[in-house]
PDB file of C-alpha atoms and ligand atoms in Angstrom:
ATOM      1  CA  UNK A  27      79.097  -2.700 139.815  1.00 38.00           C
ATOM      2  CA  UNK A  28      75.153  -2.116 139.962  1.00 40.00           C
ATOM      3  CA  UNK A  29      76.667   1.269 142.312  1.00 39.00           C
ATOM      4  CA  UNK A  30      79.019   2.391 139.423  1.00 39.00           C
ATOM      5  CA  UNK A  31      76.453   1.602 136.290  1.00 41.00           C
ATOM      6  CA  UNK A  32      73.810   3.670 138.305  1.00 42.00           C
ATOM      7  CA  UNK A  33      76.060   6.517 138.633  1.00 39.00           C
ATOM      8  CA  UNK A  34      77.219   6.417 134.844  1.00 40.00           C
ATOM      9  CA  UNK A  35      73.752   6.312 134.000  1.00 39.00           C
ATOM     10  CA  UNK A  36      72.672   9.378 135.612  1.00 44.00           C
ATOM     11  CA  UNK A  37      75.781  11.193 134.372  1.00 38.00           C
ATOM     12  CA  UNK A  38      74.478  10.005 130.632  1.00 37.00           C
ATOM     13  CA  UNK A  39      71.050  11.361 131.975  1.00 38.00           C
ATOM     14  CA  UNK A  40      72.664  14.564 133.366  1.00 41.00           C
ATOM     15  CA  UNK A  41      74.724  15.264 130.268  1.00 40.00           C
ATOM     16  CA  UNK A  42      71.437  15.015 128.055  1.00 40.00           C
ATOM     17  CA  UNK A  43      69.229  17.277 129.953  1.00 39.00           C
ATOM     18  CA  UNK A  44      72.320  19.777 129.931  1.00 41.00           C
ATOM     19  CA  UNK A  45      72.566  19.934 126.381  1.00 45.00           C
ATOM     20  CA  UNK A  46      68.681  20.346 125.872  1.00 47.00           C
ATOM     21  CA  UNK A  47      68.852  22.796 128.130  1.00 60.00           C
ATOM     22  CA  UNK A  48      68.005  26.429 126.829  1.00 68.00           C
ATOM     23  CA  UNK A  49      71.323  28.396 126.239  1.00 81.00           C
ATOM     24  CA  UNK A  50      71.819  31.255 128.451  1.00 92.00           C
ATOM     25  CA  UNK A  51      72.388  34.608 126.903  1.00 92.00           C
ATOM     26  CA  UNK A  52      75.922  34.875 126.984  1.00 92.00           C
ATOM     27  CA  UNK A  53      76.028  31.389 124.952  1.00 95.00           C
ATOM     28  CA  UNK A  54      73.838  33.030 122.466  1.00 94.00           C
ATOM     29  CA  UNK A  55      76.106  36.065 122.369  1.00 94.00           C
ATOM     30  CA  UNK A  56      78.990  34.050 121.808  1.00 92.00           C
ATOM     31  CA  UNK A  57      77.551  31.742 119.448  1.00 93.00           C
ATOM     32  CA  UNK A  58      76.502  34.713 117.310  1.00 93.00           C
ATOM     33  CA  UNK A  59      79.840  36.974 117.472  1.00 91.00           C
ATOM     34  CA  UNK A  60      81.754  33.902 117.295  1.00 92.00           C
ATOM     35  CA  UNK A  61      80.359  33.493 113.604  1.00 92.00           C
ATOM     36  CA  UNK A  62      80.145  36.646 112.894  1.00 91.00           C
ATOM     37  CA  UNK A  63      83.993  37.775 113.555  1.00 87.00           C
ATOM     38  CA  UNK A  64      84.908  33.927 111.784  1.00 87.00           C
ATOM     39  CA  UNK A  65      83.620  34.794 108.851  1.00 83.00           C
ATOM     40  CA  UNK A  66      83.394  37.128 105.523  1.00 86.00           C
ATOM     41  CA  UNK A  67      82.818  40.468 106.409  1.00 85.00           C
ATOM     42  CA  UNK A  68      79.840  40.571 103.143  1.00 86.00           C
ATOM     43  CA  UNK A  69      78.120  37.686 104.765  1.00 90.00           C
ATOM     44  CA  UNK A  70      78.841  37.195 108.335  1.00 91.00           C
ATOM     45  CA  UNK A  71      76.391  39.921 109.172  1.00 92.00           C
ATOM     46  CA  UNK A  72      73.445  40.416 111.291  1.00 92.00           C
ATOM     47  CA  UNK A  73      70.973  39.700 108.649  1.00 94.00           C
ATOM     48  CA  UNK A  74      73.546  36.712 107.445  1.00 94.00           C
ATOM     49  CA  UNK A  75      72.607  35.333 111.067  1.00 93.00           C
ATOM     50  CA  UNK A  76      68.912  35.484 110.670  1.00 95.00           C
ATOM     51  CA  UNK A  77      69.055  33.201 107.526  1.00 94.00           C
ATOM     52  CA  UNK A  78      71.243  30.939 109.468  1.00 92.00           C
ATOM     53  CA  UNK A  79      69.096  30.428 112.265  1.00 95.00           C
ATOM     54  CA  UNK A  80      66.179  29.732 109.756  1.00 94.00           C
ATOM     55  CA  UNK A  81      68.326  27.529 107.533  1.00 94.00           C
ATOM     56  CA  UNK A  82      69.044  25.647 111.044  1.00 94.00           C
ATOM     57  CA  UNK A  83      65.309  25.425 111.297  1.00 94.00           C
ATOM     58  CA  UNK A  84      63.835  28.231 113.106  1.00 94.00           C
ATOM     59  CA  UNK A  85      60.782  29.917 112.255  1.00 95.00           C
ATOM     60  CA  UNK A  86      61.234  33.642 110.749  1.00 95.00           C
ATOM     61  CA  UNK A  87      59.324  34.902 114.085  1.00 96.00           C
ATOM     62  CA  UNK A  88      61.899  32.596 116.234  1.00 94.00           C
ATOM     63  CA  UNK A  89      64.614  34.213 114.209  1.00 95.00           C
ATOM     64  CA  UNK A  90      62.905  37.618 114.705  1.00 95.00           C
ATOM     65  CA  UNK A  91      62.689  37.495 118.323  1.00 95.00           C
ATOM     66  CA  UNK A  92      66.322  35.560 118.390  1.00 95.00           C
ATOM     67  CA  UNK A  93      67.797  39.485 116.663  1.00 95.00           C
ATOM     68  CA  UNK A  94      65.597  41.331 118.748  1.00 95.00           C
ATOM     69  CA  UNK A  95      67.777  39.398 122.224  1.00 95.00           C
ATOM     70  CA  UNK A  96      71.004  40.292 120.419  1.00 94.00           C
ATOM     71  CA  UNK A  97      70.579  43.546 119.168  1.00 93.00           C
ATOM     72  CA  UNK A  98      69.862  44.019 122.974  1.00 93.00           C
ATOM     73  CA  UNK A  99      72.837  42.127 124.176  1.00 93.00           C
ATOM     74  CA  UNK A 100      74.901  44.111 121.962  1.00 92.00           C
ATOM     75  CA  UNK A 101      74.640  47.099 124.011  1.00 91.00           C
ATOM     76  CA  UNK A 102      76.461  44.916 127.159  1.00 93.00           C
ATOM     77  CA  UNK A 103      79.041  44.348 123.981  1.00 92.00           C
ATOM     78  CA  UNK A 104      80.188  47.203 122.212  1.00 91.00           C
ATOM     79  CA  UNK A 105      84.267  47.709 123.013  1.00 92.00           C
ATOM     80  CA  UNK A 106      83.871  44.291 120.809  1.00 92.00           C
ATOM     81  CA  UNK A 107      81.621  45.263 118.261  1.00 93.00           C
ATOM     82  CA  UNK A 108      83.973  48.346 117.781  1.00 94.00           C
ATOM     83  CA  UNK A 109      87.359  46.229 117.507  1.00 94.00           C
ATOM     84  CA  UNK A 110      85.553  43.514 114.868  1.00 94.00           C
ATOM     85  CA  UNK A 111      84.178  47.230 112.897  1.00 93.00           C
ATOM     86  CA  UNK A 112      87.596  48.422 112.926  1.00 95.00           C
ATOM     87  CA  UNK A 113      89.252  44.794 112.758  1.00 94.00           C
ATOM     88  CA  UNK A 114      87.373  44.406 109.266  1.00 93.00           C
ATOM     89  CA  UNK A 115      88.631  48.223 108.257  1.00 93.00           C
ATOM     90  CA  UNK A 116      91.870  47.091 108.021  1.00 95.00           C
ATOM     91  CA  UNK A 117      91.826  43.839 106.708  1.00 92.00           C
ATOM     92  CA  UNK A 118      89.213  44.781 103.803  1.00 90.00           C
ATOM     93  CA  UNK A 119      90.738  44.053 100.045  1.00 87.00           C
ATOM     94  CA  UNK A 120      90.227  48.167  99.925  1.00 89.00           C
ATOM     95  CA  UNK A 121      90.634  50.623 102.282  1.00 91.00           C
ATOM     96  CA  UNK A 122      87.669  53.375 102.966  1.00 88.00           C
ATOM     97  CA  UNK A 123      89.675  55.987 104.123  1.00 94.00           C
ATOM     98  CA  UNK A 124      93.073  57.901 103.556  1.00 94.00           C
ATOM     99  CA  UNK A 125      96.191  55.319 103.805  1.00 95.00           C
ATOM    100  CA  UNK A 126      98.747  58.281 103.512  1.00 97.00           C
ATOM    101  CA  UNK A 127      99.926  60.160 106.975  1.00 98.00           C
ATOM    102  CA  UNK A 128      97.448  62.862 107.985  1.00 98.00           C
ATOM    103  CA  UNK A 129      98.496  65.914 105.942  1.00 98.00           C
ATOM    104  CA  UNK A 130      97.603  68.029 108.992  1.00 98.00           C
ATOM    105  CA  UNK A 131      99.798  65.994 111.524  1.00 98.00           C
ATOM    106  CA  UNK A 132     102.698  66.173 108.497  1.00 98.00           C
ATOM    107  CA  UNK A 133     102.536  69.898 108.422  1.00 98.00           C
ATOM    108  CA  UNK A 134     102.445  70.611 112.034  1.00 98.00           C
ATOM    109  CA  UNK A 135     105.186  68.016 112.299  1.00 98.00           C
ATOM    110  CA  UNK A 136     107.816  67.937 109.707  1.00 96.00           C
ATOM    111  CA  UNK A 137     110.115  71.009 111.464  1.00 95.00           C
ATOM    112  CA  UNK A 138     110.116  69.688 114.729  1.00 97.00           C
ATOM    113  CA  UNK A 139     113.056  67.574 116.666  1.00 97.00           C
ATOM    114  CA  UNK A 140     112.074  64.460 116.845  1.00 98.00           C
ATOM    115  CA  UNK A 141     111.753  63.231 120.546  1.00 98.00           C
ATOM    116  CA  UNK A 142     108.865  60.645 122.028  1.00 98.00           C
ATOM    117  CA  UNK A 143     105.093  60.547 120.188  1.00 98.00           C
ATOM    118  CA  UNK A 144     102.279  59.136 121.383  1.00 98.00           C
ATOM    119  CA  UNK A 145      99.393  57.853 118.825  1.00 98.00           C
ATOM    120  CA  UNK A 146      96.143  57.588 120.306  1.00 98.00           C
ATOM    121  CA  UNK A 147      93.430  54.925 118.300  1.00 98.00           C
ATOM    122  CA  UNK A 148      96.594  54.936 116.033  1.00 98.00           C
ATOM    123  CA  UNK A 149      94.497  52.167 113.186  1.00 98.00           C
ATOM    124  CA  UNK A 150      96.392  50.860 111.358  1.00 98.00           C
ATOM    125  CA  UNK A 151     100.101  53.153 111.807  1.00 98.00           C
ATOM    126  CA  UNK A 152      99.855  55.669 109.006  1.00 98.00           C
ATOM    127  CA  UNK A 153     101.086  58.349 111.375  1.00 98.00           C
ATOM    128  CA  UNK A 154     102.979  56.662 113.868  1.00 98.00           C
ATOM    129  CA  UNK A 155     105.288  55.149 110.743  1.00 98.00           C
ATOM    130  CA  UNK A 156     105.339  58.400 109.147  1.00 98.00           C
ATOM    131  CA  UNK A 157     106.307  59.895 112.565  1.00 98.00           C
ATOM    132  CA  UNK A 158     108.838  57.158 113.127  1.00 98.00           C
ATOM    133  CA  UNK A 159     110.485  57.296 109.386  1.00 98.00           C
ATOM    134  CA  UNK A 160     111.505  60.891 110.488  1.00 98.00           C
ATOM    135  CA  UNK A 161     112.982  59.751 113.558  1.00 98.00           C
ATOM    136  CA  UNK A 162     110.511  60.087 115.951  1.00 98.00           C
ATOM    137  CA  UNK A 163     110.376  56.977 119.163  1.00 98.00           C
ATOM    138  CA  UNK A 164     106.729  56.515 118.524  1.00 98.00           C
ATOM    139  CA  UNK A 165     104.280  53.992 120.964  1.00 98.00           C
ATOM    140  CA  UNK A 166     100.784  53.829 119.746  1.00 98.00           C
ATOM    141  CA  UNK A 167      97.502  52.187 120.743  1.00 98.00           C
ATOM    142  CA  UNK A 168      94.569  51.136 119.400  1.00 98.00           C
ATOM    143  CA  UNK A 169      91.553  48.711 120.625  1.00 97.00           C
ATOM    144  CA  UNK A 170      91.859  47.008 116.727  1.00 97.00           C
ATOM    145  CA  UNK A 171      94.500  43.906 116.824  1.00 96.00           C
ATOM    146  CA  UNK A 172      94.105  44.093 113.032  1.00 96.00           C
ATOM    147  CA  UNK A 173      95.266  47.654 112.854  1.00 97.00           C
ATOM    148  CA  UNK A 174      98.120  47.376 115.113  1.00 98.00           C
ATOM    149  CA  UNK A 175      99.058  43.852 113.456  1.00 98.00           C
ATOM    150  CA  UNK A 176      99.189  45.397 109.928  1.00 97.00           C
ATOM    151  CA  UNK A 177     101.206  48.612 111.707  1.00 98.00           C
ATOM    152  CA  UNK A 178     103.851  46.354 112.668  1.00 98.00           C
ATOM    153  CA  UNK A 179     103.564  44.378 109.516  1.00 98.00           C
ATOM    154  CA  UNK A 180     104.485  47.594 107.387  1.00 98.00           C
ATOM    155  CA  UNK A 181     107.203  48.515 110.210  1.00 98.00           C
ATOM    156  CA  UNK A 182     109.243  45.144 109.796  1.00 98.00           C
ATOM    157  CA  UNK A 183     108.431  45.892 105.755  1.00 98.00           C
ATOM    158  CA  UNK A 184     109.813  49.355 106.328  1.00 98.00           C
ATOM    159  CA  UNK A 185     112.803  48.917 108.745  1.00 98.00           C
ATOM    160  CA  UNK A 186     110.833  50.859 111.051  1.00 98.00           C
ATOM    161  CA  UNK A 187     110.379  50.378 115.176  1.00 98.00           C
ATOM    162  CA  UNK A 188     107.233  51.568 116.658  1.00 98.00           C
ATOM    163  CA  UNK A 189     106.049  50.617 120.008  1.00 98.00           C
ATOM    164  CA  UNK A 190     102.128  49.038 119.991  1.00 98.00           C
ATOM    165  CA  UNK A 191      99.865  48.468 122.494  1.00 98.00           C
ATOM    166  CA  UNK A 192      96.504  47.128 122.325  1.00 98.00           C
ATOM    167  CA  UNK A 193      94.159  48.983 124.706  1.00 97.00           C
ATOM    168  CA  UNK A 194      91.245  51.615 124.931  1.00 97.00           C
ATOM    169  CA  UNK A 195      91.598  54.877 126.389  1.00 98.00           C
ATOM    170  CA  UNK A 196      89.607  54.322 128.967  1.00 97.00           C
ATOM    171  CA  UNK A 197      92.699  51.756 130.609  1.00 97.00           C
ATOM    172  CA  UNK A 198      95.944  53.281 128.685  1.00 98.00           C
ATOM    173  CA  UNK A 199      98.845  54.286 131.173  1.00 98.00           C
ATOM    174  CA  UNK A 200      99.407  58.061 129.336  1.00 98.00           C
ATOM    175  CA  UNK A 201     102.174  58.167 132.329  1.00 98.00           C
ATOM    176  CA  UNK A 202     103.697  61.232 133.172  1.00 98.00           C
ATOM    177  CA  UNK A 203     105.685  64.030 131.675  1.00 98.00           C
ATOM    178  CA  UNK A 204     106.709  61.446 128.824  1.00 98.00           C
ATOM    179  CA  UNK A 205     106.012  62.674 125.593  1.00 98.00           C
ATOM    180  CA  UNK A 206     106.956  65.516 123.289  1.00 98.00           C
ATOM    181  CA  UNK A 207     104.080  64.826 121.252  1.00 98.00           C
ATOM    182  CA  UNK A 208     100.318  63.749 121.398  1.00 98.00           C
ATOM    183  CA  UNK A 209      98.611  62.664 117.918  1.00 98.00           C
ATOM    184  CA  UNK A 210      94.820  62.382 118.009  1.00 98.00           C
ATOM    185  CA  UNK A 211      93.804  61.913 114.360  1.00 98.00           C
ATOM    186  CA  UNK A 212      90.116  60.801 114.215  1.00 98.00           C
ATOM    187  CA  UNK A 213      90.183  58.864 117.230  1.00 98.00           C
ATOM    188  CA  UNK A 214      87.395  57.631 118.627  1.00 96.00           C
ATOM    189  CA  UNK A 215      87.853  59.168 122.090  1.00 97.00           C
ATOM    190  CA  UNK A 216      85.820  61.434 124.265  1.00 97.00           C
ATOM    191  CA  UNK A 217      88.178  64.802 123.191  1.00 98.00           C
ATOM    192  CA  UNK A 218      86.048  67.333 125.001  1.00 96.00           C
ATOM    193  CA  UNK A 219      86.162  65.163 128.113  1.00 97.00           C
ATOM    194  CA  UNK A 220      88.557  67.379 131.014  1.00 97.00           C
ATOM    195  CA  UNK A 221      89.510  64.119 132.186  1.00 98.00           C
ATOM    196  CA  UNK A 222      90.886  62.731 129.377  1.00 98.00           C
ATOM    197  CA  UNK A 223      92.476  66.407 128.488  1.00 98.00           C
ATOM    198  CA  UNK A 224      94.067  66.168 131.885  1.00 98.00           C
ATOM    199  CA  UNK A 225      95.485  62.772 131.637  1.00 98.00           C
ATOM    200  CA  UNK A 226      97.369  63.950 128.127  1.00 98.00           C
ATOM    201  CA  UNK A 227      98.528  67.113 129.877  1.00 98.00           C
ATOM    202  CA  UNK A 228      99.684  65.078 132.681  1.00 98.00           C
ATOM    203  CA  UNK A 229     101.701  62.423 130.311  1.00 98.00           C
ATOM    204  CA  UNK A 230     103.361  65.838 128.019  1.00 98.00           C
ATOM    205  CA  UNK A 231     106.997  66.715 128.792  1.00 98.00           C
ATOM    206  CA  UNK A 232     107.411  70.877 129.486  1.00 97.00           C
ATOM    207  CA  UNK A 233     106.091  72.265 126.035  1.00 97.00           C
ATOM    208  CA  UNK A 234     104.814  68.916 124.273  1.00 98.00           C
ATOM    209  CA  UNK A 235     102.468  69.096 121.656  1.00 98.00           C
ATOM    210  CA  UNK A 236      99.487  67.954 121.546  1.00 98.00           C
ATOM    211  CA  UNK A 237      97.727  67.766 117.569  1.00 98.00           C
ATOM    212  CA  UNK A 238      94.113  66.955 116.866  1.00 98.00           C
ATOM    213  CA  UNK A 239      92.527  66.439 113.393  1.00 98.00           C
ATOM    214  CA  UNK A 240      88.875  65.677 114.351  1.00 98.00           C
ATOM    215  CA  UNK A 241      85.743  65.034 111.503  1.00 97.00           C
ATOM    216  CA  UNK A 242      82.498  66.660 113.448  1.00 96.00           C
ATOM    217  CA  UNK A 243      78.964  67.507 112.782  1.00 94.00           C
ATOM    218  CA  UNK A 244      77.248  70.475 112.837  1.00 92.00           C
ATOM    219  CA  UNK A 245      77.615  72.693 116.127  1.00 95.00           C
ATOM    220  CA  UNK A 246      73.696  73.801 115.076  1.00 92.00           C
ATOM    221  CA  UNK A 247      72.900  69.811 115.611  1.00 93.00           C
ATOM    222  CA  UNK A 248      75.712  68.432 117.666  1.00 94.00           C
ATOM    223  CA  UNK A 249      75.777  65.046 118.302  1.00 92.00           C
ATOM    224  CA  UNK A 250      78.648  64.776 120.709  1.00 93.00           C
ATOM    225  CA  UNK A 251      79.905  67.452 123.461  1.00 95.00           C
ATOM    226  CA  UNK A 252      83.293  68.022 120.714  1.00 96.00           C
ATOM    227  CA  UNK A 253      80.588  69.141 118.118  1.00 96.00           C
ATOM    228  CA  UNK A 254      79.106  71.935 120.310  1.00 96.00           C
ATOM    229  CA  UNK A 255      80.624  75.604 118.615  1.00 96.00           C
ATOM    230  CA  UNK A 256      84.692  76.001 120.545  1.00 96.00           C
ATOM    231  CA  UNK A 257      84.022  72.789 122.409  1.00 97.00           C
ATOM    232  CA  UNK A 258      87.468  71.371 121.754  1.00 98.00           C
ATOM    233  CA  UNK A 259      89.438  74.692 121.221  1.00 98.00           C
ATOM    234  CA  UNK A 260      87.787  75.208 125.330  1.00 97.00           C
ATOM    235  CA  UNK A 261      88.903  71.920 126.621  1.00 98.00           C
ATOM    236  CA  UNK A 262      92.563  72.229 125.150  1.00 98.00           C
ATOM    237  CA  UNK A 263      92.910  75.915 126.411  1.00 96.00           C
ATOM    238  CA  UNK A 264      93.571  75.878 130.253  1.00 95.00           C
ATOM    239  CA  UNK A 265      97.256  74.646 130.986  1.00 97.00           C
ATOM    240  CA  UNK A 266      98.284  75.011 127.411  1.00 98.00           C
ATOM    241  CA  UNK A 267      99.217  77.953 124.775  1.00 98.00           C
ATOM    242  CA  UNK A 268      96.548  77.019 121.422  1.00 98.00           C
ATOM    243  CA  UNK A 269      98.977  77.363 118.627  1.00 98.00           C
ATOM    244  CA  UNK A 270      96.690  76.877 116.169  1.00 98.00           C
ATOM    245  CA  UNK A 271      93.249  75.858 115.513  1.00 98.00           C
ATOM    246  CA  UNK A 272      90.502  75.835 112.785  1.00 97.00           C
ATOM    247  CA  UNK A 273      86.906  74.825 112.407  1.00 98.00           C
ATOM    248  CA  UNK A 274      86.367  74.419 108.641  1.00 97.00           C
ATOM    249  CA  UNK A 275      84.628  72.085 105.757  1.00 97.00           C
ATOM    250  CA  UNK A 276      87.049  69.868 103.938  1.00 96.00           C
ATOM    251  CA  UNK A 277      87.834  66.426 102.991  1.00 95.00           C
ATOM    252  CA  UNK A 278      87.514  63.925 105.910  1.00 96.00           C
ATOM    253  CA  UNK A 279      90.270  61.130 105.929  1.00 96.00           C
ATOM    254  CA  UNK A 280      88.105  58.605 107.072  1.00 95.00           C
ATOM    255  CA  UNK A 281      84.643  57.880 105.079  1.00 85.00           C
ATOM    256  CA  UNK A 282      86.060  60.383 101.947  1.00 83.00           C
ATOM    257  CA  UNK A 283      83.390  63.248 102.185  1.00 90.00           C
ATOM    258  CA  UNK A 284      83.471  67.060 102.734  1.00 95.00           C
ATOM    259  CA  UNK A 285      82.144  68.062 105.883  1.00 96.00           C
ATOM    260  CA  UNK A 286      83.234  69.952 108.932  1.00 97.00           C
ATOM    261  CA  UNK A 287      86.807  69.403 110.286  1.00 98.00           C
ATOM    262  CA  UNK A 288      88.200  70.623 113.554  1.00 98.00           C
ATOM    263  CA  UNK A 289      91.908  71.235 113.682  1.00 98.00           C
ATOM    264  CA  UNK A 290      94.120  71.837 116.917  1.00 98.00           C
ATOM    265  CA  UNK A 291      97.653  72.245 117.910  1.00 98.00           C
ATOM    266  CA  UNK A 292      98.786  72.772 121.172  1.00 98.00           C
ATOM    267  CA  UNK A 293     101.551  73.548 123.497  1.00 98.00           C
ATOM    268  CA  UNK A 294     102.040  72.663 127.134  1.00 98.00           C
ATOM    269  CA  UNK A 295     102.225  75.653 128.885  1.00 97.00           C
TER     270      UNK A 295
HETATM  271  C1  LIG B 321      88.584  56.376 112.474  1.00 73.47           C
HETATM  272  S1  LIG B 321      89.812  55.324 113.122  1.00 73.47           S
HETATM  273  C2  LIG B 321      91.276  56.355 113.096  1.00 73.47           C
HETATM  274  C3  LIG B 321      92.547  55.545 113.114  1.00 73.47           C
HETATM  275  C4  LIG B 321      93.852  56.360 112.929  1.00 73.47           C
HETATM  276  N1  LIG B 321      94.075  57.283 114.010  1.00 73.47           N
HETATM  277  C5  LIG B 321      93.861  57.065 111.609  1.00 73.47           C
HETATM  278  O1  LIG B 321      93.784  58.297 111.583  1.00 73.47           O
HETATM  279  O2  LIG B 321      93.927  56.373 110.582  1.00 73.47           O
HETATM  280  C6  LIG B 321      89.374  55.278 114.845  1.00 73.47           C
HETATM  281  C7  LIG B 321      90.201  54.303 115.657  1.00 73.47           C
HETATM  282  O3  LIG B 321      89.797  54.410 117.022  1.00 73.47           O
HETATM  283  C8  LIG B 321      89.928  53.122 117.599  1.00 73.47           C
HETATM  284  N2  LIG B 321      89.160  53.063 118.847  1.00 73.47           N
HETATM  285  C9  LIG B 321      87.825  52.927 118.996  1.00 73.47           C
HETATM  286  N3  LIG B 321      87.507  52.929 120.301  1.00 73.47           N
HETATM  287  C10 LIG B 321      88.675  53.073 120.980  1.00 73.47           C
HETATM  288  C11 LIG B 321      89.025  53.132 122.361  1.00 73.47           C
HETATM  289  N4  LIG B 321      88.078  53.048 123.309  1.00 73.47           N
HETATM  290  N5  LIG B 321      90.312  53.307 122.707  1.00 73.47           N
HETATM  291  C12 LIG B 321      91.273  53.369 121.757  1.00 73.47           C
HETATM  292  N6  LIG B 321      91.010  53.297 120.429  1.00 73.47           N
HETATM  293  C13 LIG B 321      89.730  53.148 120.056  1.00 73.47           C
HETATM  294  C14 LIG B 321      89.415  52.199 116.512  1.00 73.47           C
HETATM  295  O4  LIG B 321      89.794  50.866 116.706  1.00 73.47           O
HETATM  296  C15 LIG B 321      90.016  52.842 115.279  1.00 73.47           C
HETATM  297  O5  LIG B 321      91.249  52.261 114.937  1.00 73.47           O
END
C-alpha cells in the first residue's frame, strides 16, 4: 500500500512539474494558430494575440518578446499561414476579388472540344465550374480546404462534377500525357520555374493547352523571377508553339487594381 501511495504521489508530483514546465515552441505555435484559425478573421489576428496574452496577465514586454518568437516561428510555418490567408478569402461575408470565370481563360476557351482540364491553385472553382458547365472533365487543386469546399458546394448547387484535390504544387501528381488543358489563373506557383514548366509539359496530351493569366510587378523592379521582362513567355517557349501572349496594364482579378498583367497561351508542340 505504502509502495503504491508512494508511486501515486510522485506521479501527482510528476504531473505538476510537467504542467509548470515552460512550453516548448511548437506548443506556443500551436497554441497561437490554434486561436487564430478558431476565430473571427477581424479579431483573431496577430495583434488580437498580443492583447490576449496581456489580458491573461503578461507584461506588454512579455507579450512583445512572446510576437517577436512567433513571427520567427512563422517562417518554419508558412504552407499554413497561406491555407488560413486563403481559407479566410473564401469564407469572408465579401469576396476581394473577381467571382466570375477569368474572362481570359473564357476567351481562349469557349471554341475548344471539351476533353480533360487541369486547375492549378483553382480557389474557390470559378474556372474549373465554368470549364465543367461547358463540358469539360475538370480535376483541380488547391492548398485552401475552404476554397475547394465552397467549389464543390456550388458544384452539387449547380449539377456540376469536378474532381478536387487538396495539395500544393510542390507534391501534386501532374501525371503524364493526361490533359488537354492546363489553367494557371493567379496561382501562387513558381511559373518561371523549368521544373515546374516541365512537369505540366510532361502531364499535356499531344497539343494540350496550357493558359496563364498572371498579375506581376514591374520588370524595372521585379520581385519574383516571372516579373523579370519575357520571363514567362521564355519558360513556356521550348517544347511548345506560344499561341498567344501579352504583357499589358489592366484590371487584376484578384485585389481589384490596374497594374501589369501577363497573359499566355500555349500549345504542346
Ligand atoms: C490568388 S488565388 C487564385 C485562385 C484561383 N485560381 C482564381 O483565379 O480565383 C491563389 C491560390 O493559390 C493557392 N496556393 C497557394 N500556395 C499554393 C501551393 N503551394 N500549391 C497550390 N496552391 C497554392 C491559394 O490557396 C489560392 O487559392
Amino acid at each position: 500500500m505504502r509502495v503504491l501511495m508512494t508511486f501515486a504521489l510522485a506521479v501527482v508530483l510528476a504531473a505538476g512539474l510537467w504542467a509548470q514546465a515552460p512550453a516548448d515552441n511548437d506548443t506556443l505555435w500551436q497554441q497561437y494558430f490554434t486561436w487564430l484559425k478558431e476565430g473571427d478573421a477581424r479579431t483573431h489576428t496577430p495583434l488580437g494575440y498580443r492583447a490576449k496574452l496581456i489580458a491573461g496577465g503578461m507584461t506588454e514586454a512579455q507579450a512583445d518578446e512572446r510576437m517577436a518568437l512567433l513571427h520567427q516561428l512563422s517562417g518554419q510555418h508558412e504552407m499554413e499561414i497561406v491555407e488560413l490567408y486563403f481559407d479566410r478569402e473564401y469564407t469572408a461575408s465579401q469576396a476581394d476579388f473577381n467571382t466570375a470565370p477569368n474572362a481570359f481563360v473564357v476567351s481562349m476557351t469557349e471554341n475548344l472540344r471539351p476533353g480533360t482540364a487541369l486547375d492549378v491553385a483553382m480557389g474557390q472553382g470559378r474556372n474549373a465550374l465554368y470549364l465543367a458547365s461547358k463540358g469539360w472533365q475538370v480535376t483541380g487543386f488547391d492548398i485552401a480546404q475552404k476554397g475547394l469546399d465552397a467549389a464543390q458546394a456550388e458544384a452539387a448547387r449547380r449539377g456540376l462534377h469536378i474532381t478536387t484535390v487538396k495539395q500544393g504544387y510542390e507534391d501534386f501528381d501532374f501525371g503524364q500525357e493526361k490533359w488537354d488543358l492546363v489553367v494557371f489563373c493567379y496561382a501562387w506557383v513558381p511559373l518561371s520555374d523549368p521544373a515546374l514548366v516541365e512537369r505540366v509539359r510532361a502531364s499535356l496530351k499531344p497539343h494540350g493547352l496550357v493558359v496563364i493569366e498572371h498579375p506581376a510587378e514591374d520588370p524595372a523592379a521585379p520581385r519574383d523571377p516571372t516579373d523579370e521582362a519575357n520571363a514567362l513567355l521564355k519558360a513556356w517557349s521550348a517544347g511548345f508553339r506560344v499561341l498567344r501572349y501579352e504583357d499589358t496594364i489592366d484590371e487584376w482579378d484578384w485585389r481589384m487594381r490596374k497594374a501589369r498583367v501577363l497573359r499566355l497561351m500555349v500549345e504542346k508542340w
